[in-house]
mmCIF file of C-alpha atoms in Angstrom:
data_model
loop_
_atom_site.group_PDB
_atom_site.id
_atom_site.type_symbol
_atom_site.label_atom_id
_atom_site.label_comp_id
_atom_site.label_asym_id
_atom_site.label_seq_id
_atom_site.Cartn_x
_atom_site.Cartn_y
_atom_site.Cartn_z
ATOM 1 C CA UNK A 1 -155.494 44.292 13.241
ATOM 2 C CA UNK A 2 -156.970 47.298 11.765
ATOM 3 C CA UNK A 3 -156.310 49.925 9.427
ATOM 4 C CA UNK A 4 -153.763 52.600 10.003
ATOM 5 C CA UNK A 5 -154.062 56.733 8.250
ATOM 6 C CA UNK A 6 -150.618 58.144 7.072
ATOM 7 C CA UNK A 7 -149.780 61.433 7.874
ATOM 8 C CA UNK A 8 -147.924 63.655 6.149
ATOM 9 C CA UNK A 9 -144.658 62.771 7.563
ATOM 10 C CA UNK A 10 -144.717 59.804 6.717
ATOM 11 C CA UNK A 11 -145.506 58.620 10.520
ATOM 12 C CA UNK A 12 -148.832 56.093 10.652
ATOM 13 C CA UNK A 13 -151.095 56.183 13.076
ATOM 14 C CA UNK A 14 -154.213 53.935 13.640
ATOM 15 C CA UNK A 15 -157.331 55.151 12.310
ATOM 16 C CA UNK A 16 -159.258 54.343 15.631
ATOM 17 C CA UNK A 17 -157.824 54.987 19.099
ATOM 18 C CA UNK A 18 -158.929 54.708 22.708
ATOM 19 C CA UNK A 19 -159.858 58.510 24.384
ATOM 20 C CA UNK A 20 -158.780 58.646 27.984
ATOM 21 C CA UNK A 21 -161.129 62.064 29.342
ATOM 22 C CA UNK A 22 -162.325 61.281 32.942
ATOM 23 C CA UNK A 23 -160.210 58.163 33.587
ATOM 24 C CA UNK A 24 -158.763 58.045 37.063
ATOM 25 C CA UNK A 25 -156.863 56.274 39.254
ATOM 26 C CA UNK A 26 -156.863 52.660 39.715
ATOM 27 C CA UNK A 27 -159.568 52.050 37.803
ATOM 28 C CA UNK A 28 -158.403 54.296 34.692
ATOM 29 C CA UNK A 29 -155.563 52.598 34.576
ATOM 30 C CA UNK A 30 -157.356 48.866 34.301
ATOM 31 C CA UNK A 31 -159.600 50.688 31.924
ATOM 32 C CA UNK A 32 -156.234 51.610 29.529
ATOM 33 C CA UNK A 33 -154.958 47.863 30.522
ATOM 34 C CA UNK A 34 -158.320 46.362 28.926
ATOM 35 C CA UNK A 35 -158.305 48.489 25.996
ATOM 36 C CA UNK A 36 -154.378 47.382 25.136
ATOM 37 C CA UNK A 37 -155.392 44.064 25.954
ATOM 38 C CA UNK A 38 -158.524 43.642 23.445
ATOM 39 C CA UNK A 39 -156.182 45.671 20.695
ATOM 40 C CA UNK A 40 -156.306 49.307 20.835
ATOM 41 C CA UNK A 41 -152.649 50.504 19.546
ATOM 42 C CA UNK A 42 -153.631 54.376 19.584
ATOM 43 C CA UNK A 43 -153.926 56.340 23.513
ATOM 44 C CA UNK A 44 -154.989 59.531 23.956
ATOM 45 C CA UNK A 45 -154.260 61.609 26.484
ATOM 46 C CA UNK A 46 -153.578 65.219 27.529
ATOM 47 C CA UNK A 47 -152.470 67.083 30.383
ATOM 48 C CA UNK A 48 -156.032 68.808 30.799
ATOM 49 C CA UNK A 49 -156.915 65.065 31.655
ATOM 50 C CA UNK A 50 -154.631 65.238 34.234
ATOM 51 C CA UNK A 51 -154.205 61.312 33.515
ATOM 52 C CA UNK A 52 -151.009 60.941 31.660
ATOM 53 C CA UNK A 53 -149.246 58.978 34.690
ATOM 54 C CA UNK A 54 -151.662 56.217 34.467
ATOM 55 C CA UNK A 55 -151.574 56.169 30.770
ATOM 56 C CA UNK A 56 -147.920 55.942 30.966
ATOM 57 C CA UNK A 57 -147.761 52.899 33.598
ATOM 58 C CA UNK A 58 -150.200 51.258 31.693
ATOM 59 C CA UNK A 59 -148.287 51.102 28.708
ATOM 60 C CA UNK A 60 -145.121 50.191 30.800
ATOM 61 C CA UNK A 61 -147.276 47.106 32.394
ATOM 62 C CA UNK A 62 -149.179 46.099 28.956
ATOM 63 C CA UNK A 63 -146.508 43.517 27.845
ATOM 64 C CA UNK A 64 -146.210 45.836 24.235
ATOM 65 C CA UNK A 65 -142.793 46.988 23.065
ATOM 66 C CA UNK A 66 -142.560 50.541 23.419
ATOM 67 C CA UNK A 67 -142.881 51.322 19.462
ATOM 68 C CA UNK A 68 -146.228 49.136 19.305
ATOM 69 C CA UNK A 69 -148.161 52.004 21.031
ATOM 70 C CA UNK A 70 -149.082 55.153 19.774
ATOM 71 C CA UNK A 71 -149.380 58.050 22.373
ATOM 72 C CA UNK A 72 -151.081 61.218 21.542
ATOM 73 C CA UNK A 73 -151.252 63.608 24.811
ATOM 74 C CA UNK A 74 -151.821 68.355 24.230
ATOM 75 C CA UNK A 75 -150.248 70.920 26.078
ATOM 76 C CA UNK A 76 -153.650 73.094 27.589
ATOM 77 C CA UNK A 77 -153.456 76.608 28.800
ATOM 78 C CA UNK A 78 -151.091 76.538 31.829
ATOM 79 C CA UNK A 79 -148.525 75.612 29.198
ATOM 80 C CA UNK A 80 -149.021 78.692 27.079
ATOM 81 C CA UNK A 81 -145.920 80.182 25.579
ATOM 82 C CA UNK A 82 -142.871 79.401 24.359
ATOM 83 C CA UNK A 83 -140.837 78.461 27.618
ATOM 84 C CA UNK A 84 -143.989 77.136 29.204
ATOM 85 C CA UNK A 85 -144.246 74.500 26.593
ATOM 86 C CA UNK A 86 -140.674 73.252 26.509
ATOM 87 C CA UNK A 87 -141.549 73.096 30.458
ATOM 88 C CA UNK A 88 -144.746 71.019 29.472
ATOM 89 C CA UNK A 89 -143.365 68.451 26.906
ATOM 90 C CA UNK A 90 -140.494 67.569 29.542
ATOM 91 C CA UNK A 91 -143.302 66.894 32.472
ATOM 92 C CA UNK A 92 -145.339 64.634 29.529
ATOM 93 C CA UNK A 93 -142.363 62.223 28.741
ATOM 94 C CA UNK A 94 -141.739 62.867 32.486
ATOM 95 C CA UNK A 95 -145.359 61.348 33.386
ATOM 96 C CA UNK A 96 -145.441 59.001 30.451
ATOM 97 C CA UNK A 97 -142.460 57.100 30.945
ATOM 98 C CA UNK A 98 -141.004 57.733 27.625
ATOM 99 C CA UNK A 99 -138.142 59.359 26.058
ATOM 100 C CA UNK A 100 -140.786 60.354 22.818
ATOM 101 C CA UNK A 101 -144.125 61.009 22.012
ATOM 102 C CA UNK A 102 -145.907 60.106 19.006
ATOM 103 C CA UNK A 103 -148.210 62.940 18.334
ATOM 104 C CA UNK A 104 -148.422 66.396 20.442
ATOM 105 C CA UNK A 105 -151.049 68.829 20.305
ATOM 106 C CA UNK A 106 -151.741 72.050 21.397
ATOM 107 C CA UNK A 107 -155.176 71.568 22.685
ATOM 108 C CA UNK A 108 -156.744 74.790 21.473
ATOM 109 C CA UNK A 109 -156.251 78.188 19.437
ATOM 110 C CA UNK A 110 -154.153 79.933 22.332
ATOM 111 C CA UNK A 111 -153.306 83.346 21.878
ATOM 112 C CA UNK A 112 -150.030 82.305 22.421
ATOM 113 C CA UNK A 113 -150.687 78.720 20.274
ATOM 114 C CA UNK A 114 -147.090 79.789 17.451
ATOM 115 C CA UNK A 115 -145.458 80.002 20.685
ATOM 116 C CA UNK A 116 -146.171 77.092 21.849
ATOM 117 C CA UNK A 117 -145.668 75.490 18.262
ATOM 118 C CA UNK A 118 -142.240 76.409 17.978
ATOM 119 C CA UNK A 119 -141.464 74.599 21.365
ATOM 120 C CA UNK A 120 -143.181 71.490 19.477
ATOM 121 C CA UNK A 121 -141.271 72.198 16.527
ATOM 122 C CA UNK A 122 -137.898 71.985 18.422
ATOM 123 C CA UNK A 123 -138.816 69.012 19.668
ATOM 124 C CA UNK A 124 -139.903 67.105 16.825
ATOM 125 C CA UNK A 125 -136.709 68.078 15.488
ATOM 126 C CA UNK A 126 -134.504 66.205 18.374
ATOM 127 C CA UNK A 127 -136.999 63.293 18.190
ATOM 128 C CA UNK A 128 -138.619 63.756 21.207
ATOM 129 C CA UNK A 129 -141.753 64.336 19.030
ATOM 130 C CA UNK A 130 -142.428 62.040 16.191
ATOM 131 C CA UNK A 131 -145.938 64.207 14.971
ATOM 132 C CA UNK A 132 -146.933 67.865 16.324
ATOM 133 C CA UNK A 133 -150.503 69.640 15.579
ATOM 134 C CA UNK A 134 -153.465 71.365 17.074
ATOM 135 C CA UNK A 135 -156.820 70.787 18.463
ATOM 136 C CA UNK A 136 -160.126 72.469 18.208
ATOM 137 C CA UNK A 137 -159.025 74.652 15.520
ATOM 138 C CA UNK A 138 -161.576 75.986 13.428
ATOM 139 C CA UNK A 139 -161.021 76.305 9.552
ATOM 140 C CA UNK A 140 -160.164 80.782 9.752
ATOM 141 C CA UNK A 141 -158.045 79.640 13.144
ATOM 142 C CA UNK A 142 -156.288 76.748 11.197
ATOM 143 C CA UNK A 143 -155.227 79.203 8.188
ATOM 144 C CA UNK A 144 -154.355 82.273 10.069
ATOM 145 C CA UNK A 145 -152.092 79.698 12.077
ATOM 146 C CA UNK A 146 -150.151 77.870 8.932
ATOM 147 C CA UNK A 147 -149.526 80.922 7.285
ATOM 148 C CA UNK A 148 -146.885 81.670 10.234
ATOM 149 C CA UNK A 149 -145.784 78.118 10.900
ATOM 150 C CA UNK A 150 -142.804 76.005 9.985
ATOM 151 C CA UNK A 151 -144.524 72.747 9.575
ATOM 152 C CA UNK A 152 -147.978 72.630 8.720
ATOM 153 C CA UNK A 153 -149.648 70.759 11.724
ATOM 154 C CA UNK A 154 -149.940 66.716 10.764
ATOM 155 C CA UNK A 155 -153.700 66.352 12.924
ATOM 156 C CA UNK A 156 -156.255 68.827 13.958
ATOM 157 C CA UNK A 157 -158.044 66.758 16.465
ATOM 158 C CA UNK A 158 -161.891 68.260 16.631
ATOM 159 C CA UNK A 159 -165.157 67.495 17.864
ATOM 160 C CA UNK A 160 -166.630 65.540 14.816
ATOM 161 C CA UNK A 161 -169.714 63.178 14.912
ATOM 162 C CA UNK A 162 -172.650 62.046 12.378
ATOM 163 C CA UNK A 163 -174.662 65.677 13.947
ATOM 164 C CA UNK A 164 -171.706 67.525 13.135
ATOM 165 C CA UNK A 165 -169.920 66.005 10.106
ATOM 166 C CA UNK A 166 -167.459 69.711 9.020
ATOM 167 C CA UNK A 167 -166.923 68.060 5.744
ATOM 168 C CA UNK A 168 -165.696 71.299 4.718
ATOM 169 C CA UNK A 169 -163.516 71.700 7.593
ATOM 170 C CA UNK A 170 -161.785 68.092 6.487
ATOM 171 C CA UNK A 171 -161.865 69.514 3.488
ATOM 172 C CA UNK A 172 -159.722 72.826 3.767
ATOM 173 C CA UNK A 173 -157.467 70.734 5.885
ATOM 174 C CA UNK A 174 -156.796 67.926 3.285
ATOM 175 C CA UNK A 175 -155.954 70.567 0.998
ATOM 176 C CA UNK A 176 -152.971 71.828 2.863
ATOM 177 C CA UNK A 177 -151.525 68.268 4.328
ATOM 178 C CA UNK A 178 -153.545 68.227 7.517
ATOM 179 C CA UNK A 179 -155.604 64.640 9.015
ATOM 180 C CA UNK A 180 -158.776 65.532 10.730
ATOM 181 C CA UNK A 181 -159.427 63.662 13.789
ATOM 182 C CA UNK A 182 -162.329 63.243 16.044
ATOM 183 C CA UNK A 183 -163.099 63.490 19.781
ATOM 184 C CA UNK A 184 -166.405 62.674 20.792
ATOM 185 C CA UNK A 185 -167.475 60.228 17.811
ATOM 186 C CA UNK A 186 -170.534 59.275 20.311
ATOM 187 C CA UNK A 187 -171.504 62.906 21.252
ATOM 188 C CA UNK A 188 -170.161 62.237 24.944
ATOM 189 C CA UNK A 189 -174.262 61.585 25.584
ATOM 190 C CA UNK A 190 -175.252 65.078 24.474
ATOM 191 C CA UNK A 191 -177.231 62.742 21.459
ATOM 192 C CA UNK A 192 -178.941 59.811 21.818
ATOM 193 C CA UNK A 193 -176.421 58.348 19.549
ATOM 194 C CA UNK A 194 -177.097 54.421 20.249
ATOM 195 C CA UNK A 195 -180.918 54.677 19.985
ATOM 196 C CA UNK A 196 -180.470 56.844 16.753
ATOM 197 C CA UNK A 197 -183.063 54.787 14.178
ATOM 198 C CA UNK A 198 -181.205 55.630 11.228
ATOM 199 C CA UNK A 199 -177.770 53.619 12.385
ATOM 200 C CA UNK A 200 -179.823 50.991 13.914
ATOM 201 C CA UNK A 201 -181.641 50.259 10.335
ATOM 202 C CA UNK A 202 -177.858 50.358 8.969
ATOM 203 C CA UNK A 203 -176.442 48.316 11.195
ATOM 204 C CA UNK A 204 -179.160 45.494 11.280
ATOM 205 C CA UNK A 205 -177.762 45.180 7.657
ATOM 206 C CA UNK A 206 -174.350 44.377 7.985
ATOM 207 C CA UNK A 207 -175.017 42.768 11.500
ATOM 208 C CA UNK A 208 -173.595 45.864 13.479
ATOM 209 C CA UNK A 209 -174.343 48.201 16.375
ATOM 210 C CA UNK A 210 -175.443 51.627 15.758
ATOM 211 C CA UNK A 211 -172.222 52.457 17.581
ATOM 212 C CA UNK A 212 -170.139 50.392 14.973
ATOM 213 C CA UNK A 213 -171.711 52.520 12.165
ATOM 214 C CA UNK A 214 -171.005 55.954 13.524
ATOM 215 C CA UNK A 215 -167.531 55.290 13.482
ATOM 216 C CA UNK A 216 -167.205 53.592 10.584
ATOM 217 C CA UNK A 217 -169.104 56.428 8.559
ATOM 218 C CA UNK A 218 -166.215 58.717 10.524
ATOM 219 C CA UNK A 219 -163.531 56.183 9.378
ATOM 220 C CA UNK A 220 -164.554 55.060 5.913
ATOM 221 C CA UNK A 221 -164.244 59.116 5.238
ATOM 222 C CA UNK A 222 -160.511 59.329 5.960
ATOM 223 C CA UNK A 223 -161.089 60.697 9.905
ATOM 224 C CA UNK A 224 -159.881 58.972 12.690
ATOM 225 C CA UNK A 225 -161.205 58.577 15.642
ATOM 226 C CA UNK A 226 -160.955 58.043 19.362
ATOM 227 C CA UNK A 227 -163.986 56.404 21.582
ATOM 228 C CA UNK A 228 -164.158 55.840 24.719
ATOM 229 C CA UNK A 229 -165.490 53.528 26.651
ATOM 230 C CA UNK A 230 -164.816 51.726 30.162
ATOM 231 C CA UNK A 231 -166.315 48.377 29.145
ATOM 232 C CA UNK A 232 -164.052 46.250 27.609
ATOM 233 C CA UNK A 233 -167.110 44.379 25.312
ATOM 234 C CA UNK A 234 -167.617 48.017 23.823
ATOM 235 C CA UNK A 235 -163.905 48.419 23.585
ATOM 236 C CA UNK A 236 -163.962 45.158 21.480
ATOM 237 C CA UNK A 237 -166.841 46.317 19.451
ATOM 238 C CA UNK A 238 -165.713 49.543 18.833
ATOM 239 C CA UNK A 239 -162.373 48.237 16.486
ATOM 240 C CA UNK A 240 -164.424 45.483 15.313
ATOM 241 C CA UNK A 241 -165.733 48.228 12.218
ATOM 242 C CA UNK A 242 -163.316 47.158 9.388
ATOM 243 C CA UNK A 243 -164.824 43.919 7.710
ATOM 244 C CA UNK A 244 -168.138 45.941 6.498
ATOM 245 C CA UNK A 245 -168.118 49.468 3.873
ATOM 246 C CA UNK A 246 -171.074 51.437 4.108
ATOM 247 C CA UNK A 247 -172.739 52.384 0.310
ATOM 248 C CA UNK A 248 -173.011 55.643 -0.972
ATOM 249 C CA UNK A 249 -176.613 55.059 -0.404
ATOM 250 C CA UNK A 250 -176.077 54.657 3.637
ATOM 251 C CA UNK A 251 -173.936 57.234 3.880
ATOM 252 C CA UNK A 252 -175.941 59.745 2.415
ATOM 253 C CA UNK A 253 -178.795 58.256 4.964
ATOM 254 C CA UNK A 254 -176.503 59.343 7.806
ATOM 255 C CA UNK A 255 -175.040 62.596 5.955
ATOM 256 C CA UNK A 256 -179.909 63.592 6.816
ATOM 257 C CA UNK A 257 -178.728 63.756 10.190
ATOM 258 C CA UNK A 258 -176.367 66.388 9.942
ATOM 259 C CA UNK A 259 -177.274 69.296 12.105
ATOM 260 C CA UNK A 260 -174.202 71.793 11.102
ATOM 261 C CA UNK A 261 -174.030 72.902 14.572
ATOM 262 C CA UNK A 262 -171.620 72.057 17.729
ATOM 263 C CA UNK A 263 -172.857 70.105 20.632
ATOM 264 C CA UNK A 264 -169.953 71.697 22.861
ATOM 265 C CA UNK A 265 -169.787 75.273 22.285
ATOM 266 C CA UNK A 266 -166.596 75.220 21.310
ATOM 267 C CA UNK A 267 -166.507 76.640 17.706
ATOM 268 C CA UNK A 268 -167.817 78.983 15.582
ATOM 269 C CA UNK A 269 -167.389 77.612 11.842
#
């Protein structure tokens, strides 16, 4: 259905997934039902979310084979270290109902983030892993960390949006084998994203949302990315991105909107 990035392993994985932060319960897991019904082959999950049990029962009620779904879930701070991560990848396949996962971060630049790796390394190794990286690195973090790693990291997941584009971040790592992905393509609400003028004009072009466009400028760049959304029209809307191509012209329209700064705090580029 739609378009799929390769990473450097060789592994695909779909250029536009379906972000799981802050689903619950019941009603999370109906949420991750809808979003495998209307097409979404990419969930992400984590165990900050503290949601992976749904995700995995989900999957197991969806009516997909196994090896249709991709699941991306990151070890956070309790499992920091070397033990503590062998510990947290068990308790993921555990929760998740699976005997692999098919991309596992480390959710951010832990002091003890090379320990954790090398419990991810192991594991992709036996196949319980079929992708490791990192999250929220920035580009000095990202360096400092390959120069002492094994296998260079296949995704840094980071926040990334039309505000904050870190072209040069995608940039430095491209040049060592890395995919950049993003969280919070729609700024989580920080932005008035869907009343931004500039993607409306776009859109009424191609007959699109503003929405539509902000992740298609993401995707048509080589960046993946995973929305979320608990309404299962938006869910629709948000794959439907693949039959238009933005101009040079649009994109640099966007590219005016660029800020250069975080909305979360979280880096310092």
């Amino acid at each position: 259905m739609y378009h799929d990035i390769v990473l450097h392993n060789g592994v695909t994985m779909p250029a536009v997934g379906f972000g799981t932060w802050m689903l619950k319960g019941e009603p999370g897991k109906q949420a991750i039902l809808d979003a495998l019904a209307v097409g979404y082959l990419l969930i992400d999950t984590a165990h900050m979310y503290d949601n992976e049990a749904i995700v995995g029962q989900a999957v197991a009620e969806s009516g997909l084979e196994r090896e249709e779904v991709f699941i991306t879930t990151k070890l956070c701070r309790t499992r920091a270290g070397y033990e503590l991560a062998r510990q947290g990848i068990e308790e993921s396949l555990a929760r998740l109902q699976t005997d692999y996962i098919d991309l596992l971060l480390i959710h951010e630049p832990y002091d003890k983030a090379l320990d954790m790796y090398r419990a991810l390394t192991e594991a992709y190794r036996k196949g319980q892993v079929r992708a490791i990286g990192i999250s929220n690195f920035n580009a000095k973090q990202y360096l400092d960390f390959i120069g002492s790693c094994d296998i260079i990291p296949m995704v840094n997941q980071v926040e990334c949006h039309i505000y904050y584009r870190r072209k040069e971040l995608q940039q430095t790592l491209m040049s060592k084998g890395t995919q950049m992905q993003a969280w919070s393509p729609f700024t989580e609400g920080k932005k008035p994203i869907f009343q931004e003028p500039v993607l409306q004009a776009i859109g009424r072009q191609y007959g699109k949302t503003a929405a539509q466009v902000a992740l298609r400028y993401l995707v048509q760049q080589g960046i993946s990315v995973v929305p979320k959304s608990s309404h299962r029209e938006r869910m629709k809307e948000n794959l439907d991105i693949f039959d238009v191509t933005l101009t040079a012209r649009d994109i640099a329209r966007i590219q005016q909107l660029e800020t250069g700064k975080t909305l979360f705090g979280w880096y310092d580029d």
